[in-house]
Short mmCIF file of C-alpha atoms in Angstrom, two decimals:
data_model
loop_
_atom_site.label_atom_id
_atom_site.label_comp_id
_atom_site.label_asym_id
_atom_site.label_seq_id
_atom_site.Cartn_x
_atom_site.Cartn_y
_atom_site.Cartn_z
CA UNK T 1 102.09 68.52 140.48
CA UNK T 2 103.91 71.46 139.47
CA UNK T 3 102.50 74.78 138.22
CA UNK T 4 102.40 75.98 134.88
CA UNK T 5 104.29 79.19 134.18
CA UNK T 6 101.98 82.15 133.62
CA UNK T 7 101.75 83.96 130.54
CA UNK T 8 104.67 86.20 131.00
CA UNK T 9 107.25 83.78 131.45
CA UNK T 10 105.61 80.81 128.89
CA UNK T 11 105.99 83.77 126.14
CA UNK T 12 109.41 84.83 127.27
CA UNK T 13 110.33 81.05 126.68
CA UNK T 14 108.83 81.17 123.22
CA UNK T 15 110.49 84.18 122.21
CA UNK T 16 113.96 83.47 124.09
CA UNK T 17 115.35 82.07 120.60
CA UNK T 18 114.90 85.52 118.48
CA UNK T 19 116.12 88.04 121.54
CA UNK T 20 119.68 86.40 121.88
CA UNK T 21 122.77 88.20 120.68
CA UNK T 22 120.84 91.00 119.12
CA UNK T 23 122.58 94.11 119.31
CA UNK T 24 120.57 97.01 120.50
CA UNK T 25 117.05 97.68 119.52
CA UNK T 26 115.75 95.99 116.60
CA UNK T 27 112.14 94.10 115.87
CA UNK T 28 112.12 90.88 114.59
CA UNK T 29 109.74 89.09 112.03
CA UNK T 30 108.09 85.71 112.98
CA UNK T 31 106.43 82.62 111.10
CA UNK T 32 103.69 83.87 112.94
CA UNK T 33 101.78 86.41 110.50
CA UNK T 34 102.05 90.43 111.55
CA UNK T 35 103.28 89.31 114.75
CA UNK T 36 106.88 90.86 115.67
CA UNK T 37 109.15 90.83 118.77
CA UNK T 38 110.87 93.48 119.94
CA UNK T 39 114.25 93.57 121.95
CA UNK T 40 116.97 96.48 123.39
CA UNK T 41 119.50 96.25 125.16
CA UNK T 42 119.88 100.04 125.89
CA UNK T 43 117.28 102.61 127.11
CA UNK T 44 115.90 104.66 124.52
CA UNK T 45 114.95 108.54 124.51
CA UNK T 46 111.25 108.86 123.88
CA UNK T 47 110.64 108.66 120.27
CA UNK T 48 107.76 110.06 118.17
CA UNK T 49 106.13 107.19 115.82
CA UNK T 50 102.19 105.59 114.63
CA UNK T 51 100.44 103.54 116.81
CA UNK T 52 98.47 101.71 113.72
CA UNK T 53 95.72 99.12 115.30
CA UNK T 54 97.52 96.56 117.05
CA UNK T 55 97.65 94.47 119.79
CA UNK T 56 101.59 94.98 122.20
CA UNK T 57 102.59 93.09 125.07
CA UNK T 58 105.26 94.00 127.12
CA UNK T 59 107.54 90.87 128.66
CA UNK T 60 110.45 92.65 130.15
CA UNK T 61 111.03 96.10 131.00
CA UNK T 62 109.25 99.23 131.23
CA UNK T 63 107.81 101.02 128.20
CA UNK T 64 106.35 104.60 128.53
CA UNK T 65 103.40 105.37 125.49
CA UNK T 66 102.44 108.66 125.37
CA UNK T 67 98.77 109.94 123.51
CA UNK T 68 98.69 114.00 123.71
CA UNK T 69 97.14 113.83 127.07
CA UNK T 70 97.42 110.29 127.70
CA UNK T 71 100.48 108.44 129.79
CA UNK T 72 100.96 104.90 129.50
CA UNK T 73 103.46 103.17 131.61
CA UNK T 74 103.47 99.59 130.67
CA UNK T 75 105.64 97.15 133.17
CA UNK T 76 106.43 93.22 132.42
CA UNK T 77 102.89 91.35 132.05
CA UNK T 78 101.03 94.76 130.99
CA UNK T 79 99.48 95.03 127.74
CA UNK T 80 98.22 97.06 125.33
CA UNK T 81 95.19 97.43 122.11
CA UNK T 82 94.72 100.28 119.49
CA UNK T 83 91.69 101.04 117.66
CA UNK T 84 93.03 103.20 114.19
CA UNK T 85 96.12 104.51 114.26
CA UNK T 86 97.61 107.68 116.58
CA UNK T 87 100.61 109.32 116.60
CA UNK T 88 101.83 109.02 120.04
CA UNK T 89 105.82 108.69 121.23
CA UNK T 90 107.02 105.59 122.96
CA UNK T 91 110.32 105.20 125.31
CA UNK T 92 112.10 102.01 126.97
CA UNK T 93 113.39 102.73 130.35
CA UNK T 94 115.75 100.28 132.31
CA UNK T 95 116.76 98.17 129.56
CA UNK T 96 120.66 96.64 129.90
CA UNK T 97 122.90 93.98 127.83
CA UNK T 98 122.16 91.88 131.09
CA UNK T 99 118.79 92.23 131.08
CA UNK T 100 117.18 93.49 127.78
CA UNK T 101 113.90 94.71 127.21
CA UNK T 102 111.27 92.50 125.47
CA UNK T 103 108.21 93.18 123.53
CA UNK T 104 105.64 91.43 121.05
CA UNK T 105 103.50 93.21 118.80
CA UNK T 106 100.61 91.85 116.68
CA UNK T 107 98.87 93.91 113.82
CA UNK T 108 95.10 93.16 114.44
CA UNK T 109 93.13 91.85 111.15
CA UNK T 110 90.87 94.16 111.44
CA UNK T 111 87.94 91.82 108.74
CA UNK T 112 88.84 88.79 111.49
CA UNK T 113 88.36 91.19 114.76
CA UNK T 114 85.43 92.78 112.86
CA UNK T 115 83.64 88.61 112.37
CA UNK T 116 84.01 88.39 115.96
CA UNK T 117 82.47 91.26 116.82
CA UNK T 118 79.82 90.21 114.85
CA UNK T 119 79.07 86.83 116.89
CA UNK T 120 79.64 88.29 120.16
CA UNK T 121 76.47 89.96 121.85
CA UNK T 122 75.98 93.69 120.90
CA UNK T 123 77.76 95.82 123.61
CA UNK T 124 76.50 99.71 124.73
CA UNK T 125 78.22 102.43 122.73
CA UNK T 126 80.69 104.13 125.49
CA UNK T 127 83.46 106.79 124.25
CA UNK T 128 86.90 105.97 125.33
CA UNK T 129 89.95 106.47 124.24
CA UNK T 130 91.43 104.76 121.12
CA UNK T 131 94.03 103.12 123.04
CA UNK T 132 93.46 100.88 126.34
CA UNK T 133 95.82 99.17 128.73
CA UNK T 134 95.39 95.77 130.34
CA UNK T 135 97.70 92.41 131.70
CA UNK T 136 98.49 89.46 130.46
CA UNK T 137 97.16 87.72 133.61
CA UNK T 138 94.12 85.33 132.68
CA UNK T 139 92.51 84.72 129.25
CA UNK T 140 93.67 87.21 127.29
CA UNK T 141 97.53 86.02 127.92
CA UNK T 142 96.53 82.22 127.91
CA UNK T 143 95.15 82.95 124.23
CA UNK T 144 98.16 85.47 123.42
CA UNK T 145 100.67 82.54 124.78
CA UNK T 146 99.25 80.05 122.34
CA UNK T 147 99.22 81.96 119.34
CA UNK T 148 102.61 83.29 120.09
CA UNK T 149 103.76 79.38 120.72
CA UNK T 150 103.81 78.94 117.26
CA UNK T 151 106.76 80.89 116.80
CA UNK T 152 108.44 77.38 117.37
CA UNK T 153 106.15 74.87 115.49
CA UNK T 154 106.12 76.78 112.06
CA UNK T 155 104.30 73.88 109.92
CA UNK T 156 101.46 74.42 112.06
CA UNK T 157 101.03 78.57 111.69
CA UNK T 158 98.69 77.50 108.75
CA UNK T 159 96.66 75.58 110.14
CA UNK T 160 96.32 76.77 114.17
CA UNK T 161 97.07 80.47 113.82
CA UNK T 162 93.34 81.64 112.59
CA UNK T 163 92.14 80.07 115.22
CA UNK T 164 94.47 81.31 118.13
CA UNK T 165 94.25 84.50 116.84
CA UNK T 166 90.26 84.53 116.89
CA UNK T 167 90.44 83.15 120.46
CA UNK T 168 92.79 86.15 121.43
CA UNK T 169 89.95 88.62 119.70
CA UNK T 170 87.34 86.98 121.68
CA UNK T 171 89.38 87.60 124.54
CA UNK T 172 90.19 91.09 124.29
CA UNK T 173 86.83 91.91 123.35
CA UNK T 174 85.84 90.32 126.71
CA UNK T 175 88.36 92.18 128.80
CA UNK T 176 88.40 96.00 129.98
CA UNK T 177 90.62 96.84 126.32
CA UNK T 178 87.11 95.63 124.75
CA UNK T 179 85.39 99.00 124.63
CA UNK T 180 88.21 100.20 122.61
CA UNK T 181 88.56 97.64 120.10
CA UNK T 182 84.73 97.55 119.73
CA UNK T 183 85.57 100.75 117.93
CA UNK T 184 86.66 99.32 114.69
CA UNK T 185 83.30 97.29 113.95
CA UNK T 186 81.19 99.68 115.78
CA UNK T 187 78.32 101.97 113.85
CA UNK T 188 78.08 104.41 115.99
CA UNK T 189 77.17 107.32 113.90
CA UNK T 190 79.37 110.30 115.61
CA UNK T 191 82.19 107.78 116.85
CA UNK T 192 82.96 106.89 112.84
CA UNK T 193 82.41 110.41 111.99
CA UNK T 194 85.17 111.23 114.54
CA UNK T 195 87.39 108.22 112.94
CA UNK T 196 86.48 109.71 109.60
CA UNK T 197 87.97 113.15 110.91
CA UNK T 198 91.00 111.60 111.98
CA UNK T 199 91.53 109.45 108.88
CA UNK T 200 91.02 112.96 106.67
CA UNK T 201 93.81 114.74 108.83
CA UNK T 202 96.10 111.46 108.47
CA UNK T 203 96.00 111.19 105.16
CA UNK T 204 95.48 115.27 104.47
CA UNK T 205 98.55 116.06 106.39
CA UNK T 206 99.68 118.67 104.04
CA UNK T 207 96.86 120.90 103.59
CA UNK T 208 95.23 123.73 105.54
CA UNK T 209 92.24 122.92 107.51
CA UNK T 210 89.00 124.64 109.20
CA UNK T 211 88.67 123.39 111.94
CA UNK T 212 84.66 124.65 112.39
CA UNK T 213 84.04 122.96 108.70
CA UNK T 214 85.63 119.40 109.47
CA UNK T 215 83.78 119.72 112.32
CA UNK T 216 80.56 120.57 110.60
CA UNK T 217 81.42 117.55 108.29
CA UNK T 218 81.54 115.61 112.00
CA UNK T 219 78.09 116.74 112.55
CA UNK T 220 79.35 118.73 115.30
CA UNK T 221 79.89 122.42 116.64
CA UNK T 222 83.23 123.47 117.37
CA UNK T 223 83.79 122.75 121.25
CA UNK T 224 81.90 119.19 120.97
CA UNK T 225 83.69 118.06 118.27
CA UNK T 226 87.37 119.27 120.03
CA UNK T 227 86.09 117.74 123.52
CA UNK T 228 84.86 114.23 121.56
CA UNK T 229 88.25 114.22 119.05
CA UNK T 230 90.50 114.56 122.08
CA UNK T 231 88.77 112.22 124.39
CA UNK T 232 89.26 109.40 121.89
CA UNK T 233 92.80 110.58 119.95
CA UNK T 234 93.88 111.93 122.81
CA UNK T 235 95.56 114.91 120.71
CA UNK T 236 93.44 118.05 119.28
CA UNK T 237 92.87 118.47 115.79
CA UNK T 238 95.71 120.52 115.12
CA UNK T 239 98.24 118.79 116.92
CA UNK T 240 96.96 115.84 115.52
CA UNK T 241 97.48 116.99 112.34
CA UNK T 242 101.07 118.56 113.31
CA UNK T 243 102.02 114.88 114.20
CA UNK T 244 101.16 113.29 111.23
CA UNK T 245 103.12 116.17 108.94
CA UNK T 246 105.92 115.78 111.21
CA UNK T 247 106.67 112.21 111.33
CA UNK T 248 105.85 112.37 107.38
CA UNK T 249 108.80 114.59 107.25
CA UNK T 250 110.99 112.89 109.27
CA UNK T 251 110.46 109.74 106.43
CA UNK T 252 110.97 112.27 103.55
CA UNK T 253 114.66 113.62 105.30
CA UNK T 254 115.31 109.72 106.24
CA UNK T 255 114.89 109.52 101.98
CA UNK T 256 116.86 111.67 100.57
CA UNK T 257 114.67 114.72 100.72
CA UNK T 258 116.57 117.36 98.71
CA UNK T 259 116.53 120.46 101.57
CA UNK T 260 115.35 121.15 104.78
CA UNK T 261 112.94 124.04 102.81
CA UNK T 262 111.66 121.68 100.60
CA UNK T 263 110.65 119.33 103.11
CA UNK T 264 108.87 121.58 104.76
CA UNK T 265 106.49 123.18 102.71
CA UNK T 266 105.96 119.55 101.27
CA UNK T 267 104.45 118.69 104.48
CA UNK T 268 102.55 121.63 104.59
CA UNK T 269 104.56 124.42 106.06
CA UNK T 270 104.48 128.13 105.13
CA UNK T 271 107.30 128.81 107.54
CA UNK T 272 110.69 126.77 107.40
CA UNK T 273 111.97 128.36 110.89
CA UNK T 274 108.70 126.99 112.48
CA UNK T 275 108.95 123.80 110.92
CA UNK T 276 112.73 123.60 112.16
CA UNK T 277 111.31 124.45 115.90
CA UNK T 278 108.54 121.90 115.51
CA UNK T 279 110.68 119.41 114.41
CA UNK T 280 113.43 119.53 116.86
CA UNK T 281 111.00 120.28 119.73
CA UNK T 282 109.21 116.54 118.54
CA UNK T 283 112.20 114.22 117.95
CA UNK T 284 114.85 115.84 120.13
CA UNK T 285 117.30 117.20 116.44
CA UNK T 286 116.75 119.68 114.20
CA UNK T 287 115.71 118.15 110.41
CA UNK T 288 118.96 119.55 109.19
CA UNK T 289 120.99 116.60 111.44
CA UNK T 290 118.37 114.21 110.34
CA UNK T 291 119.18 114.96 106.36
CA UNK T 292 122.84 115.23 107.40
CA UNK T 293 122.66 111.17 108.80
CA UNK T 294 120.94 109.68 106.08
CA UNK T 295 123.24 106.77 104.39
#
């Protein structure tokens, strides 16, 4: 009786189909929904971007995430889960037209994640970091190979999808990457006020902050709530907040933005020449070749 493949090679079968013939790095849409794969045929320099909540498994290849003080170094068969989403930069190393790299990602439903949490026995509250690393090896990538299987039976997405995708949940909740994800659904008082700090800097990129009154707001002093924020983020406040104006710029010079000036105090820059150093010192070219290669 012969052995069934393990969950690497089962998904690198399912996925074979979308990876040929695609020209350098691109991510593909599946029938599957929020679930992507990702191929290059080239190594890539590291590149600044959002790690929203999701679930990534890495097939083929080496990629390199990087959280402020966090490293990540994900090889074939690792795996990856994020609780709310981080700026972080990611790089593929080692990938060739002979042998390109391979990724999936899945966009966790956070309502169907949160309704398993829910049945599950309560867990301890433990801070950790908002993104955790694991392998494919056992239930989690039996569960990720059968949702990802459907990639190939479309007509039955409808029907089987909810239910792989719950399994996979269950699974990750079970696993070491569970204390992580247990921080979308969990009430820990301080760890949502933390989340709710984050949230205000993602989404008040563009305005000063005071550092001792978000904390405040955080229920904290000063040095607890930097020591808790970068524990979990794995970024401080500020530079948390640099990352989210910077990669906002970066979309507003990828528009059409009108100046390099502009840009910057849109984001929330008083000093162009600092935003020019920030810039170029995060994605590797100054934002006046960025606006220069938009179509």
């Amino acid at each position: 009786m012969l052995d069934s493949p393990n969950p690497t090679t089962r998904l690198l079968d399912e996925v074979a189909p979308f990876i040929v013939g695609q020209p350098e790095t691109v991510g593909l849409p599946t029938p599957v929904p929020r679930l992507r794969v990702w191929t290059s045929t080239c190594a890539t320099l590291p590149t600044p971007a959002l790690f929203e909540p999701m679930f990534y498994a890495v097939l083929r290849g080496t990629k390199v995430l990087i959280m402020g003080a966090n490293r990540f170094e994900l090889l074939a068969g690792a795996c990856a889960a994020s609780s709310f989403g981080l700026p972080y930069t990611h790089q593929l190393i080692g990938a060739t037209p002979n042998l390109p790299y391979v990724g999936i990602s899945l966009h966790l439903d956070i309502g169907m994640l949160s309704r398993v949490m829910l049945d599950m026995p309560k867990s301890d509250h433990r801070w950790t970091c908002a993104v955790a690393a694991g392998d494919l090896s056992g239930p989690v990538g039996e569960a990720f190979a059968r949702l990802v299987g459907l990639v190939s039976t479309p007509d039955d997405v409808g029907m089987l999808a909810p239910h792989y995708e719950t399994e996979l949940y269950y699974r990750l909740l079970q696993s070491p990457m569970g204390d992580t994800l247990r921080q979308i659904g969990q009430r820990n008082e301080r760890l949502q006020q933390l989340k709710a700090a984050a949230d205000w800097l993602a989404s008040h990129y563009s305005e000063p902050v005071a550092i001792p009154d978000l904390a405040a707001s955080a229920g904290m002093s000063v040095t607890s709530f930097h020591r808790h924020f970068k524990a979990v983020t794995g970024h401080s406040p500020l530079a948390f907040q640099r990352h989210m104006r910077l990669l906002q710029a970066r979309k507003l010079l990828a528009a059409g933005g009108a100046n390099v000036s502009q840009v910057a105090y849109e984001v929330g820059y008083l000093s162009p020449p600092q935003f020019s150093r920030e810039y170029k010192s995060m994605f590797g070219s100054s934002p006046k070749v960025d606006l220069q290669r938009r179509p």
